[in-house]
């Protein structure tokens, strides 16, 4: 069983999946959200992938089922509510339970280790949160590369290293975006003399931001509540809440600029960008917008990052 998952909205508590990071094949869908297109391409092209699980949380992800239909692999689309109240949690819990049943039926297995997996998720997230607290003193490149390696592994093999190399101080910037599929962007940021002091990436702060899950009571409700308590995704709206939370960290860490990374044709992050820009302009905090066309896109932005560093 090798299910490729898309987005942090997929509950790791149910079964092991490989979190999609990057696609390096040649056959790609064009004129589509870059990250989503690369995910679809890998599901269709990689014979080692026998299943796909993805959310229904934005326009791009809603279309995935149509692109993947007929591929002959296991498919499940998780419906993620935009609200965060108790009714939304019950709705999501029902979807999570149906996801488990679909996996068990398709692969002919029984998934009975959810309480153990809850404990493993909690332990891993706590370890990542501890690293993030010290993000000003460690190499962000090493931190992000480690997270990308972890998310490709089965949950029981995800051991967080607390022995990451240190880094020199630079002009402090804050990183906003979805999953940063190419860590070469980070290398270019650091190479231009900047220091990433914080982020709102789905594989970093959003990953560990929820309260710890519990195996007591209805585990599906518990998992759903935790998922809806994470730092909000722009696909859920609440742009002003996102901005308020980020500005608090930006002020606390005395950030000098914001680097806003979006995927081509990703509407939720494009909408959020303009909310961000309006507020940062008022605060006279410079912001650079980088638009990635694919999960391997990086070098084209080196000149832009160097110019942004000069501005700071």
Coordinates of C-alpha atoms in Angstrom, one line a residue:
X1 CA 0.0 0.0 0.0
X2 CA 1.5 3.3 -1.1
X3 CA -1.0 6.1 -0.9
X4 CA 0.1 9.6 -1.9
X5 CA -1.5 12.3 0.2
X6 CA -2.0 15.9 -0.7
X7 CA -2.4 18.7 1.9
X8 CA -2.1 18.7 5.7
X9 CA -5.9 18.1 5.8
X10 CA -5.3 14.4 5.4
X11 CA -5.3 12.8 8.9
X12 CA -2.1 10.8 9.6
X13 CA -3.9 9.1 12.5
X14 CA -5.7 6.6 10.2
X15 CA -2.9 5.0 8.1
X16 CA 0.5 5.7 6.6
X17 CA 0.6 7.8 3.5
X18 CA 3.4 9.5 1.6
X19 CA 3.0 13.2 1.8
X20 CA 3.5 14.7 -1.7
X21 CA 6.4 17.0 -1.9
X22 CA 7.6 17.2 -5.4
X23 CA 7.2 15.7 -8.9
X24 CA 10.2 15.6 -11.2
X25 CA 8.7 13.7 -14.2
X26 CA 8.2 15.1 -17.6
X27 CA 4.5 14.6 -18.2
X28 CA 2.7 17.5 -16.5
X29 CA -0.7 19.1 -16.6
X30 CA -0.5 22.7 -17.7
X31 CA -2.6 25.8 -16.9
X32 CA -3.5 24.5 -13.4
X33 CA -2.4 25.2 -9.8
X34 CA 1.3 24.2 -10.0
X35 CA 1.4 22.1 -6.8
X36 CA -1.9 20.4 -7.5
X37 CA -0.9 19.7 -11.2
X38 CA 2.4 18.1 -10.0
X39 CA 0.5 15.9 -7.5
X40 CA -1.9 14.7 -10.2
X41 CA 0.9 14.1 -12.6
X42 CA 2.8 11.9 -10.1
X43 CA -0.3 9.9 -9.2
X44 CA -0.9 9.2 -12.9
X45 CA 2.7 8.6 -13.9
X46 CA 4.4 6.8 -10.9
X47 CA 3.7 3.1 -10.9
X48 CA 4.9 2.8 -7.3
X49 CA 1.9 5.0 -6.2
X50 CA -1.2 2.8 -5.9
X51 CA -3.6 5.3 -4.2
X52 CA -4.3 9.0 -3.7
X53 CA -6.1 10.8 -0.9
X54 CA -6.7 14.6 -1.2
X55 CA -9.1 17.2 0.2
X56 CA -12.0 19.1 -1.2
X57 CA -10.9 22.4 0.2
X58 CA -10.3 24.8 -2.8
X59 CA -11.1 25.0 -6.5
X60 CA -8.0 23.2 -7.6
X61 CA -8.4 20.3 -5.1
X62 CA -12.1 19.9 -6.0
X63 CA -11.1 19.2 -9.6
X64 CA -8.7 16.4 -8.7
X65 CA -11.2 13.6 -8.7
X66 CA -12.1 14.4 -12.3
X67 CA -8.5 14.4 -13.4
X68 CA -7.7 11.1 -11.6
X69 CA -10.9 9.2 -12.4
X70 CA -10.2 6.1 -14.4
X71 CA -6.6 5.8 -13.3
X72 CA -7.4 2.4 -11.7
X73 CA -5.9 3.4 -8.3
X74 CA -7.4 3.9 -4.9
X75 CA -9.0 7.4 -4.7
X76 CA -10.5 9.2 -1.8
X77 CA -11.5 12.9 -1.5
X78 CA -11.9 14.2 2.0
X79 CA -14.5 17.0 2.4
X80 CA -13.0 19.7 4.6
X81 CA -15.4 22.3 6.1
X82 CA -14.5 26.0 6.0
X83 CA -16.0 26.5 9.5
X84 CA -14.4 25.5 12.8
X85 CA -17.4 24.9 15.0
X86 CA -18.7 21.7 16.6
X87 CA -21.0 20.9 13.6
X88 CA -18.0 21.2 11.3
X89 CA -16.1 18.8 13.5
X90 CA -18.8 16.2 13.4
X91 CA -19.0 16.6 9.6
X92 CA -15.3 16.1 9.2
X93 CA -15.2 13.2 11.7
X94 CA -17.8 11.4 9.6
X95 CA -15.6 12.0 6.5
X96 CA -12.5 10.7 8.3
X97 CA -14.4 7.5 9.4
X98 CA -15.5 7.0 5.8
X99 CA -11.9 7.4 4.7
X100 CA -10.8 4.6 7.0
X101 CA -13.6 2.3 5.8
X102 CA -12.6 3.0 2.2
X103 CA -8.9 2.1 2.8
X104 CA -9.9 -1.1 4.7
X105 CA -12.3 -2.1 1.9
X106 CA -9.9 -1.4 -1.0
X107 CA -6.8 -3.0 0.5
X108 CA -8.5 -5.8 2.5
X109 CA -7.0 -4.7 5.8
X110 CA -8.1 -3.7 9.3
X111 CA -6.8 -0.4 10.7
X112 CA -6.8 -0.9 14.5
X113 CA -3.8 1.2 15.7
X114 CA -5.4 4.7 15.7
X115 CA -4.7 5.4 19.5
X116 CA -1.0 4.5 19.0
X117 CA -0.8 6.7 15.9
X118 CA -2.4 9.6 17.8
X119 CA 0.4 9.4 20.4
X120 CA 3.0 9.2 17.6
X121 CA 1.6 12.3 15.8
X122 CA 1.5 14.2 19.2
X123 CA 5.1 13.3 19.9
X124 CA 6.4 14.3 16.5
X125 CA 4.5 17.6 16.5
X126 CA 5.8 18.5 19.9
X127 CA 9.4 17.8 18.8
X128 CA 8.9 20.0 15.7
X129 CA 7.4 22.8 17.8
X130 CA 10.4 22.7 20.1
X131 CA 12.7 23.1 17.0
X132 CA 10.6 26.0 15.7
X133 CA 11.0 27.8 19.0
X134 CA 14.7 27.9 18.3
X135 CA 14.4 28.7 14.6
X136 CA 16.5 31.9 14.8
X137 CA 19.5 29.8 15.9
X138 CA 19.3 26.9 13.5
X139 CA 19.6 26.5 9.8
X140 CA 16.2 26.9 8.3
X141 CA 17.4 25.0 5.2
X142 CA 18.3 21.9 7.3
X143 CA 15.0 22.3 9.3
X144 CA 12.9 22.3 6.1
X145 CA 14.8 19.5 4.4
X146 CA 14.4 17.3 7.5
X147 CA 10.6 17.9 7.5
X148 CA 10.3 17.0 3.9
X149 CA 12.2 13.8 4.5
X150 CA 10.0 13.0 7.5
X151 CA 6.7 13.5 5.6
X152 CA 7.7 10.9 3.0
X153 CA 8.2 8.2 5.7
X154 CA 5.7 5.9 7.6
X155 CA 4.7 7.6 10.9
X156 CA 6.7 5.2 13.1
X157 CA 9.9 6.1 11.2
X158 CA 9.4 9.9 11.6
X159 CA 12.2 10.7 14.1
X160 CA 12.8 14.5 14.5
X161 CA 16.4 15.4 14.7
X162 CA 17.3 17.9 17.4
X163 CA 20.9 18.1 16.1
X164 CA 20.5 20.5 13.3
X165 CA 23.4 22.9 12.3
X166 CA 23.3 26.5 13.4
X167 CA 23.1 29.4 11.1
X168 CA 24.5 32.9 10.9
X169 CA 22.3 35.9 11.5
X170 CA 20.9 37.7 8.5
X171 CA 18.2 40.2 7.6
X172 CA 15.1 38.7 9.2
X173 CA 12.2 37.7 7.0
X174 CA 9.0 35.8 7.4
X175 CA 7.9 33.1 5.0
X176 CA 4.3 32.6 4.0
X177 CA 2.9 30.0 1.6
X178 CA 1.5 26.5 1.1
X179 CA 3.9 23.5 1.2
X180 CA 7.2 24.8 0.0
X181 CA 7.8 22.0 -2.5
X182 CA 11.3 23.2 -3.5
X183 CA 13.6 24.0 -0.6
X184 CA 15.9 25.5 -3.2
X185 CA 13.9 28.7 -2.6
X186 CA 15.1 28.7 1.0
X187 CA 18.7 28.2 -0.2
X188 CA 18.3 31.2 -2.4
X189 CA 16.9 33.3 0.5
X190 CA 19.7 32.4 2.8
X191 CA 22.3 32.8 0.0
X192 CA 21.0 36.4 -0.4
X193 CA 21.9 37.2 3.2
X194 CA 18.4 36.8 4.7
X195 CA 17.4 34.8 7.8
X196 CA 14.0 33.1 7.9
X197 CA 12.7 33.9 11.4
X198 CA 9.3 32.3 11.1
X199 CA 6.7 30.9 8.7
X200 CA 3.2 29.8 8.0
X201 CA 3.9 26.8 5.9
X202 CA 1.7 23.7 6.0
X203 CA 4.8 21.4 6.7
X204 CA 6.0 23.6 9.5
X205 CA 4.0 25.9 11.8
X206 CA 0.6 24.8 10.6
X207 CA 1.7 21.1 11.0
X208 CA 2.3 21.4 14.8
X209 CA 0.0 24.3 15.7
X210 CA -3.1 22.3 16.9
X211 CA -3.5 21.1 20.4
X212 CA -2.5 17.5 21.1
X213 CA -5.0 14.8 20.2
X214 CA -6.5 12.3 22.6
X215 CA -7.5 8.7 22.2
X216 CA -10.2 9.0 24.9
X217 CA -13.8 9.1 23.8
X218 CA -14.7 9.4 20.1
X219 CA -11.3 9.4 18.3
X220 CA -12.8 10.6 15.0
X221 CA -14.3 13.7 16.7
X222 CA -11.0 14.3 18.5
X223 CA -9.0 14.1 15.3
X224 CA -11.4 16.4 13.5
X225 CA -11.3 19.0 16.2
X226 CA -7.5 19.0 16.2
X227 CA -7.4 19.4 12.4
X228 CA -9.8 22.3 12.5
X229 CA -7.7 24.0 15.3
X230 CA -4.5 24.2 13.3
X231 CA -3.3 27.5 12.0
X232 CA -5.8 28.3 9.3
X233 CA -5.3 27.7 5.6
X234 CA -6.4 30.4 3.2
X235 CA -8.6 27.7 1.6
X236 CA -10.7 28.1 4.8
X237 CA -11.0 31.9 4.4
X238 CA -10.5 33.8 7.6
X239 CA -7.8 35.9 6.0
X240 CA -7.8 38.6 8.7
X241 CA -7.4 36.0 11.4
X242 CA -4.4 34.6 9.6
X243 CA -2.9 38.0 9.2
X244 CA -3.4 39.0 12.8
X245 CA -1.7 35.8 14.0
X246 CA 1.2 36.3 11.6
X247 CA 1.7 40.0 12.4
X248 CA 2.0 39.1 16.1
X249 CA 5.0 36.9 15.3
X250 CA 6.4 39.3 12.8
X251 CA 6.5 42.1 15.4
X252 CA 7.8 39.8 18.1
X253 CA 10.7 38.6 16.0
X254 CA 11.4 42.1 14.6
X255 CA 11.0 40.8 11.0
X256 CA 12.2 43.3 8.3
X257 CA 10.4 41.8 5.3
X258 CA 7.9 39.1 4.2
X259 CA 8.4 36.6 1.4
X260 CA 5.1 35.4 0.1
X261 CA 5.4 32.2 -2.0
X262 CA 2.4 31.0 -4.0
X263 CA 1.8 28.3 -6.6
X264 CA 0.7 29.3 -10.1
X265 CA -3.1 29.7 -10.3
X266 CA -3.6 29.1 -6.6
X267 CA -6.5 31.4 -5.9
X268 CA -6.8 31.2 -2.0
X269 CA -3.1 32.3 -1.5
X270 CA -3.5 34.9 -4.2
X271 CA -6.4 36.4 -2.4
X272 CA -4.5 36.3 0.9
X273 CA -1.6 38.0 -0.7
X274 CA -3.5 41.2 -1.3
X275 CA -4.9 41.2 2.3
X276 CA -1.3 40.8 3.5
X277 CA 0.1 43.5 1.2
X278 CA -2.5 46.1 2.2
X279 CA -1.6 45.7 5.9
X280 CA 2.1 45.5 5.5
X281 CA 2.1 48.6 3.3
X282 CA 0.5 50.5 6.2
X283 CA 3.3 49.1 8.5
X284 CA 6.0 49.9 5.9
X285 CA 7.2 46.3 5.9
X286 CA 8.4 45.3 2.4
X287 CA 7.0 42.1 0.9
X288 CA 8.2 40.1 -2.1
X289 CA 5.8 37.9 -4.0
X290 CA 7.3 34.7 -5.6
X291 CA 5.0 32.7 -7.9
X292 CA 6.2 29.1 -8.4
X293 CA 5.0 27.4 -11.7
X294 CA 5.9 23.9 -10.6
X295 CA 7.3 21.9 -7.7
X296 CA 10.8 22.2 -9.1
X297 CA 10.8 25.9 -9.8
X298 CA 13.5 27.8 -7.8
X299 CA 16.5 29.3 -9.6
X300 CA 14.4 31.8 -11.6
X301 CA 13.9 33.8 -8.3
X302 CA 17.5 34.2 -7.2
X303 CA 17.8 37.7 -8.8
X304 CA 14.5 38.8 -7.2
X305 CA 15.6 37.6 -3.8
X306 CA 19.0 39.3 -4.0
X307 CA 17.2 42.6 -5.0
X308 CA 14.8 42.2 -2.1
X309 CA 17.7 41.6 0.3
X310 CA 19.3 44.9 -0.9
X311 CA 16.0 46.7 -0.2
X312 CA 16.0 45.4 3.4

